[in-house]
Amino acid sequence: MEQIMGYCSSMSETTRAGNLPLPPMTLSRWGADADARELGDGIRDLLREVLGVSAESGVAFDPAAVRASPSRLDDDDIAALVALVGAGNVSVDDEQRLPRARGKSTPDLLAWRLRPEVACPDAVVAPGDDDEVAALLAWCERESVALVPFGGGTSVVGGLNPEVGRNRAVLSVDLVRFDRLESIDTESGEAVFGAGVTGPRAEELLAGHGFSLGHFPQSFPYATLGGFAMTRSSGQSSAGYGRFDEMVRSLTVVTPIGVVDAGRAPASAAGPDLRQWLLGSEGAFGVCTRVGVRIHPIPEVVRHEAFRFPDFATGAAALRAVEQQGTGPTVIRLSDETETMVNLATATESIGEQSAGAQSGGCLALCLFEGTAEHAGARHAETRDVLLAHGGTSLGAEPARSWEHGRFGAPVLRDSLLDNGALVETLETATDWADIPALRDAVAAALSSSLEASGTPALVMCHISHVYPTGASLYFTVVAGQRGEDPIEQWMDAKRAASEAIVAAGGTITHHHAVGADHRPYLADEIGPVGVAMLRAVKAAVDPHGVCNPGTLIP
Amino acid sequence: MEQIMGYCSSMSETTRAGNLPLPPMTLSRWGADADARELGDGIRDLLREVLGVSAESGVAFDPAAVRASPSRLDDDDIAALVALVGAGNVSVDDEQRLPRARGKSTPDLLAWRLRPEVACPDAVVAPGDDDEVAALLAWCERESVALVPFGGGTSVVGGLNPEVGRNRAVLSVDLVRFDRLESIDTESGEAVFGAGVTGPRAEELLAGHGFSLGHFPQSFPYATLGGFAMTRSSGQSSAGYGRFDEMVRSLTVVTPIGVVDAGRAPASAAGPDLRQWLLGSEGAFGVCTRVGVRIHPIPEVVRHEAFRFPDFATGAAALRAVEQQGTGPTVIRLSDETETMVNLATATESIGEQSAGAQSGGCLALCLFEGTAEHAGARHAETRDVLLAHGGTSLGAEPARSWEHGRFGAPVLRDSLLDNGALVETLETATDWADIPALRDAVAAALSSSLEASGTPALVMCHISHVYPTGASLYFTVVAGQRGEDPIEQWMDAKRAASEAIVAAGGTITHHHAVGADHRPYLADEIGPVGVAMLRAVKAAVDPHGVCNPGTLIP
């Protein structure tokens, strides 16, 4: 396993086994080893004093203890796969199978420490075009082998779980070879990418044409456009550029019964929207190989401003006014009192996501405005007027700049906190504006009481980071102390309590993390028996043998 | 039939047979008899000189010739239906069945003149709540009777055709009793309406709360919210308030296997979007009974401005810049050279949709801006800057005001033109910005050459009325002379040529008129065999007996 850790620590040509690169993230961490950072004394003292945890109290990851499940594929199987996609694009090596065995939820990360016997996909396969994917699907059906599409490996909902369903084995199908900008139409503002292109690579490819996609979820550094589409990702600039499902102009999914290209026109009345039935399908209908997205010129300017609100309800009403009036920020976020306080207290190492800057108490709101100088300036002025009229006080640009600077850092901090014995996780939902306060209170209470019952205080922080005319998302960050023999079960209890509170309060079980295995038990309640019948009917029609990601989505 | 015409001429308490009101439109016209208007001498001269047609050359509607197909339901059937929904809500009278037998396409309107033997639904039934709809569906399945939901009766694509499919009879299920504003949440900006509420009634119900829906398609005076949802309607203010499918926050569809309520949250990653699979389903999955929509405060101000562009390509590029920069008009439209010229020539009785005002040649663009005075003013200023920078010349407010005043008048004018021997119809599509010029040329050429082959000159006008970041809609208005024994076939040939041109050029077969029977032959090409398999699978799952609107949508 020393070797594995070496492979995982950075992504370079030397990490390749055949043509297959290893996913860049460390097995037991969100980021790469190189990204890991030590907590400062302040936070470590706080963890010890408030939560009673430390580096010594947590369970450390022992690479030497890790055991991959043996591959259930035989030599004939591998020969057949090699015949389909080429020798360099098939691997049964443990170092290839292990990093594709689990996602990056806190239970996943703790499992590397606590469950070293790892159920792995039986092989990793990287097809190079739609025909190879189709051939692979046909082989899977014939041979009763399931497959799980793999992009960036950033699922936090069990979307990568290598379940076999009613099959004898399961493949991890890595989209890494779908790595091109296939076409760009700067007049229409569209680009078509291979599904395996990562967030940073897409921005890099577009930048050469003076364009940007503008999709910045926390998974941005690692996740792929295919993954964004298949999970209905939503990025931090959603107020300006939309959710990813709103950016998708077209997409290609290779199903066991054929290839489907959805999205002939920007908008259509030609029946139910096929695009919207493929978006969020999480590999259960097939493998997404290509995504057409709307793009926009790289903004000429970015303007920043932060505001303080006396309390969450006042701040939420202000964000609502901004969105319902349509004043046009690119990013708009509001931390509740706890998140604001914690970030202020931990200053340079904020546990929540937003740096507090020079202010005290209340709730911090952050805005960014992008576009031409004139456009961004006008949007900024109108937004500021609304926020000030609704009880906000300007804190200047700095807190918003500071947040922007550290915007992808929270998951890396989670690694450090887990190392120091803390239990840290996030979850999210959305509802109508009128129901936002009750939903926030219900979820926070459920998390607190479950964790307190396990013997730890719990810090429950919340923010609004995606706004719509009729409602908003709520994103919760929880920090508690790991307790008992099995902190995975400790968290699963808290997660179950939160999920039940979301369902009872009428929120969606997931606003942008997707369904996966973890939210599947709650989907039937959300879409009802007719919705379930519709999903199952489509699944049966396009994947009659049940080979496509059987561990996810379908109730 | 004298009596029927009397019934149809206005909608009042005296028009009711039992509880069932008669649809307000005249059988052979879009509007009511009272709306009919005589053409001026100028247009009549033009029709005679250019198209060789006159009031004498057209076929007149003879109410006395109309024969409704006899009802295939027997007394036991009617007794059963009465037991389900009440005696006042069932009718087999011809005067009730005839106006629900056909929609309002030009072939429909000509059919009243040329095909007086009318295939009618076998009864009209008006259930009063979800339970009655569910009971009706169960009865239909048991008795092998199909049903066609009926809202405003404004379909222009054969969506109301009373096809029996594999059943022995067919009901028209009128949603007229779903006529309430069921709830309103002014904080979240949402209202839930019964599916039978018409456009004007919805605005009236919301106005009491200071709110508006802002959905103004040409069918607005008659069509219902359920119809808007089931056909993916798009209104003239789509740039500001979105297409109707974007306004829908939630909806209820009663299917043969149960009731489905879709849209738990404003946005979600909980799998494929169920809402978007019910929107546009045209009654093929069940009966839509309730629609939740996002609403907005009645705008404080409306600002108007019209612009002249030297040609269509320059104007289209300007509209594209407006939409891609997001300058925020509520309405934005551009007529091509022909539409602009015709409207100028016909001045007060424009054949196309936009009044030309004080300008000559080129292409007319119209904008409206709504909201608070400050918001509308800022949006207006930014939009004007972009349009002027892209080659526009301001024509002041008047042409835009004039268009707004007559915005629902075009279909009424069609009636008068049909009366005067002209062949008039509209059709529409959408595509990416880069493909707009080629698609416009291809459709115009197909229409012209088909109609010229039938022996008439053809005036083909086009405008852009719905814009998106990546593309736009194209709306065609055709005026030619009726020729030959059967001008219905004359038009069907032209429509077929246009549809084939749309498919060949990669446009969508319909941007906002829906599929119905007329576009069904082209849907399979648009969504491909996997898309067809998905649609059919859902149809089979929710409507296993095939009773739901068998004449529409599903290829």
mmCIF file of N, CA, C and O in Angstrom, chain B residues 130-190:
data_model
loop_
_atom_site.group_PDB
_atom_site.id
_atom_site.type_symbol
_atom_site.label_atom_id
_atom_site.label_comp_id
_atom_site.label_asym_id
_atom_site.label_seq_id
_atom_site.Cartn_x
_atom_site.Cartn_y
_atom_site.Cartn_z
ATOM 1 N N ASP B 130 -60.300 15.671 -8.053
ATOM 2 C CA ASP B 130 -59.376 14.590 -8.416
ATOM 3 C C ASP B 130 -60.022 13.215 -8.280
ATOM 4 O O ASP B 130 -59.770 12.319 -9.099
ATOM 5 N N ASP B 131 -60.829 13.056 -7.248
ATOM 6 C CA ASP B 131 -61.461 11.752 -7.041
ATOM 7 C C ASP B 131 -62.396 11.411 -8.191
ATOM 8 O O ASP B 131 -62.451 10.258 -8.640
ATOM 9 N N GLU B 132 -63.140 12.414 -8.651
ATOM 10 C CA GLU B 132 -64.039 12.151 -9.781
ATOM 11 C C GLU B 132 -63.249 11.845 -11.048
ATOM 12 O O GLU B 132 -63.655 11.001 -11.858
ATOM 13 N N VAL B 133 -62.115 12.525 -11.239
ATOM 14 C CA VAL B 133 -61.276 12.213 -12.399
ATOM 15 C C VAL B 133 -60.752 10.783 -12.294
ATOM 16 O O VAL B 133 -60.776 10.019 -13.272
ATOM 17 N N ALA B 134 -60.304 10.415 -11.099
ATOM 18 C CA ALA B 134 -59.778 9.056 -10.907
ATOM 19 C C ALA B 134 -60.867 8.021 -11.165
ATOM 20 O O ALA B 134 -60.625 6.984 -11.814
ATOM 21 N N ALA B 135 -62.074 8.293 -10.689
ATOM 22 C CA ALA B 135 -63.186 7.359 -10.896
ATOM 23 C C ALA B 135 -63.531 7.260 -12.383
ATOM 24 O O ALA B 135 -63.829 6.181 -12.907
ATOM 25 N N LEU B 136 -63.472 8.394 -13.045
ATOM 26 C CA LEU B 136 -63.743 8.436 -14.483
ATOM 27 C C LEU B 136 -62.711 7.609 -15.245
ATOM 28 O O LEU B 136 -63.056 6.842 -16.162
ATOM 29 N N LEU B 137 -61.432 7.763 -14.867
ATOM 30 C CA LEU B 137 -60.375 6.992 -15.524
ATOM 31 C C LEU B 137 -60.580 5.505 -15.301
ATOM 32 O O LEU B 137 -60.406 4.692 -16.226
ATOM 33 N N ALA B 138 -60.966 5.140 -14.084
ATOM 34 C CA ALA B 138 -61.188 3.722 -13.790
ATOM 35 C C ALA B 138 -62.353 3.191 -14.630
ATOM 36 O O ALA B 138 -62.293 2.078 -15.178
ATOM 37 N N TRP B 139 -63.402 3.992 -14.746
ATOM 38 C CA TRP B 139 -64.551 3.589 -15.574
ATOM 39 C C TRP B 139 -64.126 3.448 -17.040
ATOM 40 O O TRP B 139 -64.472 2.484 -17.715
ATOM 41 N N CYS B 140 -63.357 4.412 -17.514
ATOM 42 C CA CYS B 140 -62.884 4.367 -18.900
ATOM 43 C C CYS B 140 -62.082 3.097 -19.158
ATOM 44 O O CYS B 140 -62.242 2.443 -20.198
ATOM 45 N N GLU B 141 -61.192 2.741 -18.214
ATOM 46 C CA GLU B 141 -60.393 1.524 -18.395
ATOM 47 C C GLU B 141 -61.285 0.298 -18.431
ATOM 48 O O GLU B 141 -61.132 -0.574 -19.283
ATOM 49 N N ARG B 142 -62.242 0.264 -17.496
ATOM 50 C CA ARG B 142 -63.142 -0.886 -17.395
ATOM 51 C C ARG B 142 -63.994 -1.018 -18.652
ATOM 52 O O ARG B 142 -64.229 -2.120 -19.154
ATOM 53 N N GLU B 143 -64.433 0.122 -19.142
ATOM 54 C CA GLU B 143 -65.405 0.115 -20.245
ATOM 55 C C GLU B 143 -64.760 0.319 -21.614
ATOM 56 O O GLU B 143 -65.467 0.431 -22.614
ATOM 57 N N SER B 144 -63.438 0.419 -21.620
ATOM 58 C CA SER B 144 -62.732 0.627 -22.889
ATOM 59 C C SER B 144 -63.238 1.874 -23.620
ATOM 60 O O SER B 144 -63.697 1.813 -24.757
ATOM 61 N N VAL B 145 -63.154 2.973 -22.915
ATOM 62 C CA VAL B 145 -63.543 4.275 -23.472
ATOM 63 C C VAL B 145 -62.363 5.225 -23.297
ATOM 64 O O VAL B 145 -61.803 5.322 -22.200
ATOM 65 N N ALA B 146 -61.973 5.901 -24.351
ATOM 66 C CA ALA B 146 -60.864 6.847 -24.286
ATOM 67 C C ALA B 146 -61.350 8.194 -23.771
ATOM 68 O O ALA B 146 -62.562 8.437 -23.680
ATOM 69 N N LEU B 147 -60.419 9.063 -23.410
ATOM 70 C CA LEU B 147 -60.830 10.417 -23.018
ATOM 71 C C LEU B 147 -59.797 11.446 -23.462
ATOM 72 O O LEU B 147 -58.602 11.176 -23.500
ATOM 73 N N VAL B 148 -60.290 12.615 -23.830
ATOM 74 C CA VAL B 148 -59.456 13.729 -24.282
ATOM 75 C C VAL B 148 -59.706 14.903 -23.336
ATOM 76 O O VAL B 148 -60.817 15.417 -23.268
ATOM 77 N N PRO B 149 -58.684 15.329 -22.584
ATOM 78 C CA PRO B 149 -58.885 16.501 -21.705
ATOM 79 C C PRO B 149 -59.170 17.748 -22.547
ATOM 80 O O PRO B 149 -58.594 17.929 -23.621
ATOM 81 N N PHE B 150 -60.052 18.602 -22.049
ATOM 82 C CA PHE B 150 -60.438 19.817 -22.774
ATOM 83 C C PHE B 150 -60.323 21.018 -21.836
ATOM 84 O O PHE B 150 -60.882 21.031 -20.741
ATOM 85 N N GLY B 151 -59.525 21.995 -22.270
ATOM 86 C CA GLY B 151 -59.391 23.229 -21.484
ATOM 87 C C GLY B 151 -60.055 24.360 -22.226
ATOM 88 O O GLY B 151 -61.264 24.541 -22.174
ATOM 89 N N GLY B 152 -59.255 25.117 -22.990
ATOM 90 C CA GLY B 152 -59.821 26.210 -23.762
ATOM 91 C C GLY B 152 -60.164 25.824 -25.192
ATOM 92 O O GLY B 152 -60.791 26.589 -25.915
ATOM 93 N N GLY B 153 -59.731 24.655 -25.612
ATOM 94 C CA GLY B 153 -60.046 24.203 -26.966
ATOM 95 C C GLY B 153 -59.259 24.932 -28.036
ATOM 96 O O GLY B 153 -59.688 25.020 -29.187
ATOM 97 N N THR B 154 -58.081 25.452 -27.684
ATOM 98 C CA THR B 154 -57.339 26.291 -28.631
ATOM 99 C C THR B 154 -56.237 25.542 -29.383
ATOM 100 O O THR B 154 -55.436 26.175 -30.063
ATOM 101 N N SER B 155 -56.164 24.228 -29.263
ATOM 102 C CA SER B 155 -55.092 23.487 -29.940
ATOM 103 C C SER B 155 -55.050 23.811 -31.426
ATOM 104 O O SER B 155 -56.080 23.852 -32.086
ATOM 105 N N VAL B 156 -53.840 24.032 -31.934
ATOM 106 C CA VAL B 156 -53.677 24.217 -33.382
ATOM 107 C C VAL B 156 -52.878 23.070 -33.990
ATOM 108 O O VAL B 156 -52.346 23.193 -35.094
ATOM 109 N N VAL B 157 -52.773 21.950 -33.253
ATOM 110 C CA VAL B 157 -51.978 20.813 -33.729
ATOM 111 C C VAL B 157 -52.738 19.495 -33.650
ATOM 112 O O VAL B 157 -52.132 18.421 -33.620
ATOM 113 N N GLY B 158 -54.060 19.564 -33.604
ATOM 114 C CA GLY B 158 -54.826 18.315 -33.535
ATOM 115 C C GLY B 158 -54.789 17.643 -32.179
ATOM 116 O O GLY B 158 -55.027 16.442 -32.070
ATOM 117 N N GLY B 159 -54.509 18.410 -31.136
ATOM 118 C CA GLY B 159 -54.413 17.838 -29.791
ATOM 119 C C GLY B 159 -55.751 17.426 -29.194
ATOM 120 O O GLY B 159 -55.793 16.733 -28.185
ATOM 121 N N LEU B 160 -56.853 17.862 -29.811
ATOM 122 C CA LEU B 160 -58.192 17.533 -29.306
ATOM 123 C C LEU B 160 -58.884 16.458 -30.131
ATOM 124 O O LEU B 160 -60.029 16.100 -29.841
ATOM 125 N N ASN B 161 -58.202 15.968 -31.167
ATOM 126 C CA ASN B 161 -58.862 14.991 -32.041
ATOM 127 C C ASN B 161 -59.463 13.853 -31.224
ATOM 128 O O ASN B 161 -58.752 13.210 -30.452
ATOM 129 N N PRO B 162 -60.752 13.588 -31.387
ATOM 130 C CA PRO B 162 -61.415 12.571 -30.551
ATOM 131 C C PRO B 162 -61.152 11.158 -31.049
ATOM 132 O O PRO B 162 -62.072 10.461 -31.455
ATOM 133 N N GLU B 163 -59.877 10.754 -30.970
ATOM 134 C CA GLU B 163 -59.500 9.406 -31.400
ATOM 135 C C GLU B 163 -59.884 8.395 -30.324
ATOM 136 O O GLU B 163 -59.705 8.659 -29.143
ATOM 137 N N VAL B 164 -60.359 7.236 -30.752
ATOM 138 C CA VAL B 164 -60.696 6.207 -29.774
ATOM 139 C C VAL B 164 -59.526 5.282 -29.477
ATOM 140 O O VAL B 164 -59.537 4.568 -28.471
ATOM 141 N N GLY B 165 -58.492 5.293 -30.340
ATOM 142 C CA GLY B 165 -57.412 4.317 -30.146
ATOM 143 C C GLY B 165 -57.991 2.926 -30.228
ATOM 144 O O GLY B 165 -58.756 2.634 -31.146
ATOM 145 N N ARG B 166 -57.692 2.075 -29.250
ATOM 146 C CA ARG B 166 -58.231 0.705 -29.277
ATOM 147 C C ARG B 166 -59.498 0.584 -28.433
ATOM 148 O O ARG B 166 -59.866 -0.512 -28.016
ATOM 149 N N ASN B 167 -60.169 1.743 -28.190
ATOM 150 C CA ASN B 167 -61.365 1.737 -27.352
ATOM 151 C C ASN B 167 -62.628 1.844 -28.206
ATOM 152 O O ASN B 167 -62.574 2.052 -29.411
ATOM 153 N N ARG B 168 -63.785 1.764 -27.545
ATOM 154 C CA ARG B 168 -65.042 1.747 -28.304
ATOM 155 C C ARG B 168 -65.685 3.122 -28.417
ATOM 156 O O ARG B 168 -66.638 3.327 -29.168
ATOM 157 N N ALA B 169 -65.189 4.081 -27.665
ATOM 158 C CA ALA B 169 -65.780 5.424 -27.677
ATOM 159 C C ALA B 169 -64.777 6.372 -27.044
ATOM 160 O O ALA B 169 -63.721 5.952 -26.559
ATOM 161 N N VAL B 170 -65.104 7.675 -27.070
ATOM 162 C CA VAL B 170 -64.176 8.652 -26.487
ATOM 163 C C VAL B 170 -64.954 9.799 -25.847
ATOM 164 O O VAL B 170 -65.939 10.290 -26.412
ATOM 165 N N LEU B 171 -64.504 10.197 -24.653
ATOM 166 C CA LEU B 171 -65.118 11.313 -23.935
ATOM 167 C C LEU B 171 -64.280 12.571 -24.091
ATOM 168 O O LEU B 171 -63.053 12.502 -24.153
ATOM 169 N N SER B 172 -64.940 13.714 -24.106
ATOM 170 C CA SER B 172 -64.230 14.978 -23.914
ATOM 171 C C SER B 172 -64.372 15.334 -22.436
ATOM 172 O O SER B 172 -65.480 15.475 -21.927
ATOM 173 N N VAL B 173 -63.252 15.409 -21.737
ATOM 174 C CA VAL B 173 -63.288 15.689 -20.300
ATOM 175 C C VAL B 173 -62.959 17.160 -20.090
ATOM 176 O O VAL B 173 -61.799 17.578 -20.185
ATOM 177 N N ASP B 174 -63.984 17.940 -19.835
ATOM 178 C CA ASP B 174 -63.806 19.385 -19.704
ATOM 179 C C ASP B 174 -63.386 19.719 -18.268
ATOM 180 O O ASP B 174 -63.998 19.269 -17.306
ATOM 181 N N LEU B 175 -62.318 20.500 -18.140
ATOM 182 C CA LEU B 175 -61.772 20.850 -16.824
ATOM 183 C C LEU B 175 -62.432 22.097 -16.243
ATOM 184 O O LEU B 175 -61.903 22.702 -15.298
ATOM 185 N N VAL B 176 -63.558 22.490 -16.808
ATOM 186 C CA VAL B 176 -64.165 23.773 -16.452
ATOM 187 C C VAL B 176 -64.459 23.914 -14.963
ATOM 188 O O VAL B 176 -64.462 25.025 -14.426
ATOM 189 N N ARG B 177 -64.692 22.791 -14.273
ATOM 190 C CA ARG B 177 -64.988 22.890 -12.841
ATOM 191 C C ARG B 177 -63.730 23.033 -11.988
ATOM 192 O O ARG B 177 -63.830 23.311 -10.792
ATOM 193 N N PHE B 178 -62.570 22.871 -12.561
ATOM 194 C CA PHE B 178 -61.317 23.138 -11.831
ATOM 195 C C PHE B 178 -60.988 24.611 -12.040
ATOM 196 O O PHE B 178 -60.071 24.980 -12.760
ATOM 197 N N ASP B 179 -61.788 25.454 -11.418
ATOM 198 C CA ASP B 179 -61.836 26.866 -11.785
ATOM 199 C C ASP B 179 -61.390 27.802 -10.662
ATOM 200 O O ASP B 179 -61.674 28.987 -10.696
ATOM 201 N N ARG B 180 -60.648 27.282 -9.687
ATOM 202 C CA ARG B 180 -60.338 28.102 -8.525
ATOM 203 C C ARG B 180 -58.857 28.458 -8.403
ATOM 204 O O ARG B 180 -57.987 27.729 -8.877
ATOM 205 N N LEU B 181 -58.617 29.575 -7.743
ATOM 206 C CA LEU B 181 -57.283 29.864 -7.187
ATOM 207 C C LEU B 181 -57.243 29.108 -5.874
ATOM 208 O O LEU B 181 -57.898 29.490 -4.900
ATOM 209 N N GLU B 182 -56.507 28.008 -5.835
ATOM 210 C CA GLU B 182 -56.583 27.132 -4.654
ATOM 211 C C GLU B 182 -55.759 27.648 -3.495
ATOM 212 O O GLU B 182 -56.097 27.448 -2.339
ATOM 213 N N SER B 183 -54.629 28.278 -3.803
ATOM 214 C CA SER B 183 -53.827 28.861 -2.719
ATOM 215 C C SER B 183 -52.884 29.885 -3.318
ATOM 216 O O SER B 183 -52.562 29.837 -4.511
ATOM 217 N N ILE B 184 -52.478 30.809 -2.483
ATOM 218 C CA ILE B 184 -51.502 31.802 -2.929
ATOM 219 C C ILE B 184 -50.537 32.056 -1.782
ATOM 220 O O ILE B 184 -50.934 32.118 -0.617
ATOM 221 N N ASP B 185 -49.258 32.123 -2.106
ATOM 222 C CA ASP B 185 -48.202 32.371 -1.125
ATOM 223 C C ASP B 185 -47.414 33.552 -1.687
ATOM 224 O O ASP B 185 -46.541 33.385 -2.534
ATOM 225 N N THR B 186 -47.759 34.734 -1.224
ATOM 226 C CA THR B 186 -47.136 35.932 -1.808
ATOM 227 C C THR B 186 -45.683 36.082 -1.379
ATOM 228 O O THR B 186 -44.909 36.769 -2.046
ATOM 229 N N GLU B 187 -45.304 35.426 -0.282
ATOM 230 C CA GLU B 187 -43.905 35.482 0.142
ATOM 231 C C GLU B 187 -43.026 34.682 -0.830
ATOM 232 O O GLU B 187 -42.026 35.198 -1.338
ATOM 233 N N SER B 188 -43.424 33.451 -1.084
ATOM 234 C CA SER B 188 -42.649 32.616 -2.010
ATOM 235 C C SER B 188 -42.930 32.977 -3.467
ATOM 236 O O SER B 188 -42.198 32.538 -4.355
ATOM 237 N N GLY B 189 -43.985 33.748 -3.709
ATOM 238 C CA GLY B 189 -44.322 34.103 -5.079
ATOM 239 C C GLY B 189 -44.875 32.918 -5.850
ATOM 240 O O GLY B 189 -44.419 32.620 -6.958
ATOM 241 N N GLU B 190 -45.842 32.235 -5.241
ATOM 242 C CA GLU B 190 -46.426 31.058 -5.873
ATOM 243 C C GLU B 190 -47.934 31.068 -5.729
ATOM 244 O O GLU B 190 -48.472 31.511 -4.719
#
